[in-house]
Short mmCIF file of C-alpha atoms and ligand atoms in Angstrom, two decimals:
data_model
loop_
_atom_site.label_atom_id
_atom_site.label_comp_id
_atom_site.label_asym_id
_atom_site.label_seq_id
_atom_site.Cartn_x
_atom_site.Cartn_y
_atom_site.Cartn_z
CA UNK C 815 -49.55 -28.97 -0.32
CA UNK C 816 -51.25 -28.08 -3.46
CA UNK C 817 -48.94 -25.97 -4.58
CA UNK C 818 -45.81 -28.00 -4.29
CA UNK C 819 -44.97 -30.20 -7.66
CA UNK C 820 -45.62 -33.74 -6.79
CA UNK C 821 -42.00 -34.66 -6.49
CA UNK C 822 -41.30 -32.31 -3.73
CA UNK C 823 -44.23 -33.72 -1.80
CA UNK C 824 -44.09 -36.35 1.03
CA UNK C 825 -43.27 -39.99 -0.33
CA UNK C 826 -46.43 -41.50 0.20
CA UNK C 827 -48.35 -38.37 -1.36
CA UNK C 828 -51.00 -39.76 -3.67
CA UNK C 829 -50.02 -37.29 -6.69
CA UNK C 830 -46.53 -37.91 -5.93
CA UNK C 831 -47.05 -41.78 -6.09
CA UNK C 832 -49.26 -41.08 -9.41
CA UNK C 833 -46.64 -39.32 -11.17
CA UNK C 834 -43.64 -41.59 -10.09
CA UNK C 835 -45.78 -44.82 -11.58
CA UNK C 836 -46.56 -42.90 -14.66
CA UNK C 837 -42.74 -42.16 -14.67
CA UNK C 838 -41.82 -46.01 -14.61
CA UNK C 839 -44.84 -47.05 -16.87
CA UNK C 840 -43.91 -44.37 -19.46
CA UNK C 841 -40.03 -45.04 -19.31
CA UNK C 842 -40.76 -49.03 -19.87
CA UNK C 843 -42.80 -48.25 -22.91
CA UNK C 844 -40.60 -45.82 -24.47
CA UNK C 845 -38.82 -47.75 -27.19
CA UNK C 846 -36.15 -45.64 -28.43
CA UNK C 847 -34.52 -46.68 -31.81
CA UNK C 848 -31.12 -45.77 -33.25
CA UNK C 849 -30.27 -43.26 -35.92
CA UNK C 850 -26.45 -42.37 -37.07
CA UNK C 851 -26.36 -38.95 -38.22
CA UNK C 852 -30.24 -38.80 -38.00
CA UNK C 853 -30.47 -40.81 -41.51
CA UNK C 854 -34.65 -41.63 -41.68
CA UNK C 855 -35.29 -39.45 -39.05
CA UNK C 856 -37.97 -36.71 -40.26
CA UNK C 857 -38.11 -33.56 -37.68
CA UNK C 858 -40.94 -31.39 -37.71
CA UNK C 859 -39.83 -27.85 -36.65
CA UNK C 860 -42.34 -24.83 -35.35
CA UNK C 861 -41.53 -21.59 -34.12
CA UNK C 862 -44.47 -20.32 -31.55
CA UNK C 863 -46.81 -17.39 -32.47
CA UNK C 864 -46.21 -14.90 -35.09
CA UNK C 865 -48.02 -12.67 -37.13
CA UNK C 866 -50.68 -10.85 -35.31
CA UNK C 867 -49.45 -12.92 -31.91
CA UNK C 868 -46.10 -11.71 -30.93
CA UNK C 869 -46.30 -13.70 -28.14
CA UNK C 870 -44.34 -12.82 -24.80
CA UNK C 871 -43.52 -9.22 -25.05
CA UNK C 872 -41.40 -7.92 -22.56
CA UNK C 873 -39.74 -4.34 -23.16
CA UNK C 874 -38.62 -4.17 -27.22
CA UNK C 875 -38.32 -8.20 -27.05
CA UNK C 876 -40.96 -9.86 -28.66
CA UNK C 877 -40.71 -13.76 -28.35
CA UNK C 878 -42.46 -14.62 -31.92
CA UNK C 879 -39.61 -12.78 -33.77
CA UNK C 880 -36.68 -14.17 -31.74
CA UNK C 881 -37.85 -17.96 -31.61
CA UNK C 882 -38.38 -17.64 -35.16
CA UNK C 883 -34.67 -16.86 -36.03
CA UNK C 884 -33.71 -19.84 -33.48
CA UNK C 885 -35.71 -22.08 -35.47
CA UNK C 886 -34.52 -21.31 -38.70
CA UNK C 887 -31.08 -21.51 -37.58
CA UNK C 888 -31.90 -24.92 -36.60
CA UNK C 889 -33.41 -26.07 -39.86
CA UNK C 890 -29.94 -24.47 -41.40
CA UNK C 891 -28.21 -26.74 -39.01
CA UNK C 892 -29.97 -29.83 -39.55
CA UNK C 893 -30.00 -29.28 -43.24
CA UNK C 894 -25.84 -28.79 -43.49
CA UNK C 895 -25.30 -31.36 -40.97
CA UNK C 896 -27.46 -34.35 -40.79
CA UNK C 897 -29.59 -36.49 -43.30
CA UNK C 898 -32.72 -35.68 -41.88
CA UNK C 899 -35.91 -34.73 -43.66
CA UNK C 900 -37.27 -31.55 -42.55
CA UNK C 901 -40.82 -30.07 -42.06
CA UNK C 902 -41.52 -26.55 -40.77
CA UNK C 903 -45.14 -25.85 -39.53
CA UNK C 904 -44.58 -22.11 -40.86
CA UNK C 905 -42.86 -19.22 -42.33
CA UNK C 906 -42.72 -15.52 -41.38
CA UNK C 907 -46.50 -14.90 -42.05
CA UNK C 908 -48.90 -18.28 -42.17
CA UNK C 909 -49.10 -21.55 -40.62
CA UNK C 910 -48.31 -23.86 -43.87
CA UNK C 911 -51.67 -25.86 -44.08
CA UNK C 912 -53.05 -26.45 -47.60
CA UNK C 913 -54.26 -23.74 -48.18
CA UNK C 914 -51.80 -21.60 -45.78
CA UNK C 915 -53.36 -20.10 -42.85
CA UNK C 916 -52.12 -16.30 -42.15
CA UNK C 917 -51.20 -15.99 -38.48
CA UNK C 918 -54.25 -13.79 -37.61
CA UNK C 919 -56.09 -15.78 -34.83
CA UNK C 920 -53.32 -17.15 -32.09
CA UNK C 921 -55.53 -20.11 -31.12
CA UNK C 922 -56.43 -21.03 -34.96
CA UNK C 923 -52.97 -20.89 -35.45
CA UNK C 924 -52.21 -23.47 -32.60
CA UNK C 925 -54.77 -25.91 -33.93
CA UNK C 926 -53.52 -25.86 -37.36
CA UNK C 927 -50.22 -26.40 -36.15
CA UNK C 928 -51.04 -29.90 -34.42
CA UNK C 929 -53.39 -30.68 -37.42
CA UNK C 930 -50.55 -29.98 -40.12
CA UNK C 931 -47.96 -31.99 -37.71
CA UNK C 932 -50.55 -34.88 -37.78
CA UNK C 933 -50.96 -35.02 -41.32
CA UNK C 934 -47.00 -35.18 -41.72
CA UNK C 935 -46.78 -37.60 -39.04
CA UNK C 936 -49.41 -39.82 -40.89
CA UNK C 937 -48.38 -40.02 -44.39
CA UNK C 938 -44.41 -40.46 -42.96
CA UNK C 939 -45.46 -43.72 -41.23
CA UNK C 940 -47.53 -44.72 -44.25
CA UNK C 941 -44.31 -44.42 -46.44
CA UNK C 942 -42.85 -46.80 -44.00
CA UNK C 943 -41.19 -44.86 -41.38
CA UNK C 944 -41.02 -46.01 -37.72
CA UNK C 945 -43.01 -43.70 -35.78
CA UNK C 946 -40.24 -43.56 -33.24
CA UNK C 947 -38.12 -41.54 -36.21
CA UNK C 948 -40.50 -38.74 -36.38
CA UNK C 949 -40.00 -35.64 -34.03
CA UNK C 950 -42.02 -32.50 -33.31
CA UNK C 951 -40.14 -29.64 -31.58
CA UNK C 952 -41.97 -26.36 -30.96
CA UNK C 953 -39.76 -23.46 -29.98
CA UNK C 954 -40.76 -20.87 -27.42
CA UNK C 955 -39.28 -18.53 -24.83
CA UNK C 956 -40.91 -18.24 -20.93
CA UNK C 957 -42.09 -15.39 -19.31
CA UNK C 958 -41.76 -16.30 -15.76
CA UNK C 959 -40.76 -14.64 -12.42
CA UNK C 960 -37.48 -12.06 -13.22
CA UNK C 961 -35.52 -13.96 -10.58
CA UNK C 962 -35.42 -17.39 -13.23
CA UNK C 963 -33.33 -17.79 -15.89
CA UNK C 964 -32.50 -20.60 -18.61
CA UNK C 965 -34.23 -23.22 -20.54
CA UNK C 966 -37.23 -25.65 -19.94
CA UNK C 967 -39.14 -28.23 -21.69
CA UNK C 968 -42.68 -29.25 -21.46
CA UNK C 969 -43.59 -32.70 -22.72
CA UNK C 970 -46.89 -34.34 -23.09
CA UNK C 971 -47.63 -35.77 -19.55
CA UNK C 972 -49.73 -38.75 -20.15
CA UNK C 973 -52.66 -38.47 -17.74
CA UNK C 974 -53.35 -35.16 -19.71
CA UNK C 975 -53.29 -36.46 -22.94
CA UNK C 976 -56.57 -39.04 -23.09
CA UNK C 977 -59.93 -39.15 -25.22
CA UNK C 978 -60.62 -37.76 -28.21
CA UNK C 979 -60.91 -34.14 -29.71
CA UNK C 980 -61.75 -32.48 -32.70
CA UNK C 981 -62.37 -28.94 -33.59
CA UNK C 982 -65.04 -27.62 -36.26
CA UNK C 983 -65.92 -24.49 -38.30
CA UNK C 984 -65.25 -23.16 -41.64
CA UNK C 985 -61.71 -22.10 -41.03
CA UNK C 986 -61.11 -25.88 -40.21
CA UNK C 987 -62.85 -27.38 -42.56
CA UNK C 988 -61.48 -25.45 -45.37
CA UNK C 989 -58.15 -27.30 -44.91
CA UNK C 990 -57.16 -30.91 -46.27
CA UNK C 991 -54.95 -31.66 -43.14
CA UNK C 992 -58.09 -30.95 -41.25
CA UNK C 993 -60.38 -32.94 -43.77
CA UNK C 994 -57.88 -35.92 -43.63
CA UNK C 995 -58.60 -36.68 -39.98
CA UNK C 996 -60.83 -34.03 -38.29
CA UNK C 997 -60.71 -36.30 -34.86
CA UNK C 998 -57.54 -36.91 -32.98
CA UNK C 999 -57.51 -39.82 -30.28
CA UNK C 1000 -54.82 -41.10 -28.00
CA UNK C 1001 -55.24 -44.69 -26.43
CA UNK C 1002 -53.84 -44.85 -22.76
CA UNK C 1003 -50.56 -46.75 -24.01
CA UNK C 1004 -49.71 -44.33 -26.94
CA UNK C 1005 -50.06 -41.36 -24.26
CA UNK C 1006 -47.54 -42.90 -22.19
CA UNK C 1007 -45.29 -44.20 -24.86
CA UNK C 1008 -45.35 -40.57 -25.98
CA UNK C 1009 -44.56 -39.42 -22.50
CA UNK C 1010 -41.52 -41.32 -22.08
CA UNK C 1011 -40.40 -40.68 -25.47
CA UNK C 1012 -40.77 -36.97 -25.17
CA UNK C 1013 -39.01 -37.13 -21.70
CA UNK C 1014 -36.03 -38.79 -22.95
CA UNK C 1015 -35.60 -36.16 -26.00
CA UNK C 1016 -36.12 -33.66 -23.54
CA UNK C 1017 -33.89 -34.72 -20.83
CA UNK C 1018 -31.20 -34.83 -23.83
CA UNK C 1019 -31.74 -31.38 -25.12
CA UNK C 1020 -31.80 -29.93 -21.67
CA UNK C 1021 -28.22 -31.94 -21.10
CA UNK C 1022 -26.67 -30.61 -24.14
CA UNK C 1023 -27.59 -26.97 -23.07
CA UNK C 1024 -25.70 -27.79 -19.78
CA UNK C 1025 -22.67 -28.78 -21.58
CA UNK C 1026 -22.97 -25.91 -23.80
CA UNK C 1027 -22.79 -23.80 -20.56
CA UNK C 1028 -26.66 -22.47 -21.25
CA UNK C 1029 -28.65 -21.59 -18.47
CA UNK C 1030 -31.58 -24.28 -17.75
CA UNK C 1031 -34.25 -23.85 -15.27
CA UNK C 1032 -33.23 -24.21 -11.65
CA UNK C 1033 -36.05 -26.42 -10.54
CA UNK C 1034 -37.20 -29.27 -12.64
CA UNK C 1035 -36.49 -28.18 -16.32
CA UNK C 1036 -38.36 -31.14 -17.73
CA UNK C 1037 -42.07 -30.70 -17.15
CA UNK C 1038 -44.93 -33.14 -17.98
CA UNK C 1039 -47.35 -30.04 -17.67
CA UNK C 1040 -48.12 -26.36 -17.18
CA UNK C 1041 -48.99 -25.34 -13.64
CA UNK C 1042 -50.34 -21.77 -13.24
CA UNK C 1043 -53.03 -20.53 -10.89
CA UNK C 1044 -53.96 -23.99 -9.35
CA UNK C 1045 -54.53 -25.42 -13.08
CA UNK C 1046 -52.73 -27.90 -14.78
CA UNK C 1047 -52.50 -28.27 -18.09
CA UNK C 1048 -50.51 -29.36 -21.57
CA UNK C 1049 -50.14 -26.93 -24.12
CA UNK C 1050 -52.32 -27.41 -27.29
CA UNK C 1051 -49.72 -27.74 -29.81
CA UNK C 1052 -48.24 -30.87 -27.81
CA UNK C 1053 -51.68 -31.99 -26.41
CA UNK C 1054 -53.55 -33.11 -29.65
CA UNK C 1055 -50.35 -34.13 -31.42
CA UNK C 1056 -49.57 -37.66 -32.72
CA UNK C 1057 -46.14 -37.44 -33.14
CA UNK C 1058 -44.71 -39.53 -30.17
CA UNK C 1059 -41.88 -37.80 -29.61
CA UNK C 1060 -42.65 -34.07 -29.41
CA UNK C 1061 -42.13 -31.28 -26.98
CA UNK C 1062 -42.53 -27.58 -26.39
CA UNK C 1063 -38.88 -25.62 -25.85
CA UNK C 1064 -38.70 -22.22 -23.70
CA UNK C 1065 -35.49 -21.62 -24.61
CA UNK C 1066 -34.84 -18.78 -21.98
CA UNK C 1067 -37.02 -16.73 -19.60
CA UNK C 1068 -37.89 -13.23 -21.12
CA UNK C 1069 -38.84 -11.89 -17.94
CA UNK C 1070 -35.34 -12.12 -16.81
CA UNK C 1071 -33.07 -8.93 -17.57
CA UNK C 1072 -30.26 -11.02 -18.68
CA UNK C 1073 -31.83 -13.67 -20.58
CA UNK C 1074 -33.94 -11.09 -22.57
CA UNK C 1075 -30.43 -9.19 -23.40
CA UNK C 1076 -29.40 -12.70 -24.85
CA UNK C 1077 -31.76 -13.81 -26.80
CA UNK C 1078 -31.40 -10.27 -28.85
CA UNK C 1079 -27.69 -11.51 -29.84
CA UNK C 1080 -27.06 -13.76 -32.94
CA UNK C 1081 -24.23 -15.61 -30.88
CA UNK C 1082 -26.63 -16.58 -28.40
CA UNK C 1083 -29.24 -17.84 -30.62
CA UNK C 1084 -26.95 -19.86 -32.65
CA UNK C 1085 -25.47 -21.53 -29.64
CA UNK C 1086 -29.18 -22.42 -28.67
CA UNK C 1087 -29.89 -23.91 -32.15
CA UNK C 1088 -26.52 -25.80 -31.54
CA UNK C 1089 -27.42 -27.03 -28.34
CA UNK C 1090 -30.92 -28.34 -29.60
CA UNK C 1091 -29.28 -29.93 -32.47
CA UNK C 1092 -26.74 -31.80 -30.24
CA UNK C 1093 -29.53 -33.07 -27.72
CA UNK C 1094 -31.51 -34.23 -30.69
CA UNK C 1095 -28.27 -36.26 -32.31
CA UNK C 1096 -27.65 -37.74 -28.88
CA UNK C 1097 -31.04 -38.77 -28.46
CA UNK C 1098 -30.61 -41.12 -31.71
CA UNK C 1099 -27.09 -42.12 -30.91
CA UNK C 1100 -26.87 -42.23 -26.49
CA UNK C 1101 -29.22 -44.47 -26.02
CA UNK C 1102 -28.24 -45.84 -22.65
CA UNK C 1103 -27.01 -42.48 -21.53
CA UNK C 1104 -30.30 -40.30 -21.19
CA UNK C 1105 -32.48 -43.37 -20.07
CA UNK C 1106 -33.72 -42.98 -16.71
CA UNK C 1107 -31.86 -39.41 -16.65
CA UNK C 1108 -35.46 -38.09 -15.11
CA UNK C 1109 -35.37 -40.44 -11.92
CA UNK C 1110 -31.75 -39.92 -11.57
CA UNK C 1111 -32.09 -36.18 -11.62
CA UNK C 1112 -34.44 -36.53 -8.47
ZN1 LIG E 2202 -44.86 -19.25 -26.41
#
């Protein structure tokens, strides 16, 4: 039974009941806001890995290279078509903290990404932006079983995002974004609200993939945790992130031969970037439509 996702367990299973309760509580707290043409929305874009960290490597395909390209395409679309403000967490070689961090150590690079995102978020809110108008999106590609294809989104399940956390050491202390607020703390309500908002954005993006005839993971494409080898967790880049609406999107599965060939083509990467953009725009306009999509999907 432990190997089954909670939603496939018997109706009176404790883990399933807990997940459904958190689904309802988070949906109730998630108060979405409208933004026509993404006006007033601040989008923080992140691409996974880079520098000394190639990410998933299968054959001649390196995750880091292609997800960076998708991020740059998405940046271009958002910049051209919408009124949103944009921030990137990295360029080709560094995380854009003050001073920048050359992408050497993969774990440090991940931690500096969320420190940077938290700093951008804090400043945006301080200047009067509603917190629901900030979005954090980390773009990756999966390396799952070869039989699986398509996109999957990870959101921060509220039960995994609790308490406080901080990183110490010279690399961190040298950066303004860390010194500004070294310790991150999520209240229970913040965690649940973030789960709800993030789920709705994830559902909106996955729906846009389906409408664009792009593959999505066949089983539960929006997940609130990673489950592998009997362990469950939320990826650090969204786990310690304070932006309420945040997700890690796996645009396809590099473990699958067809997905691997696709991501090598500009056409596919452009279609992916456009679908993410569509999902983002819909999230801020079609508010009733996406609400409770997670429950309806079951
Ligand atoms: Zn990755």
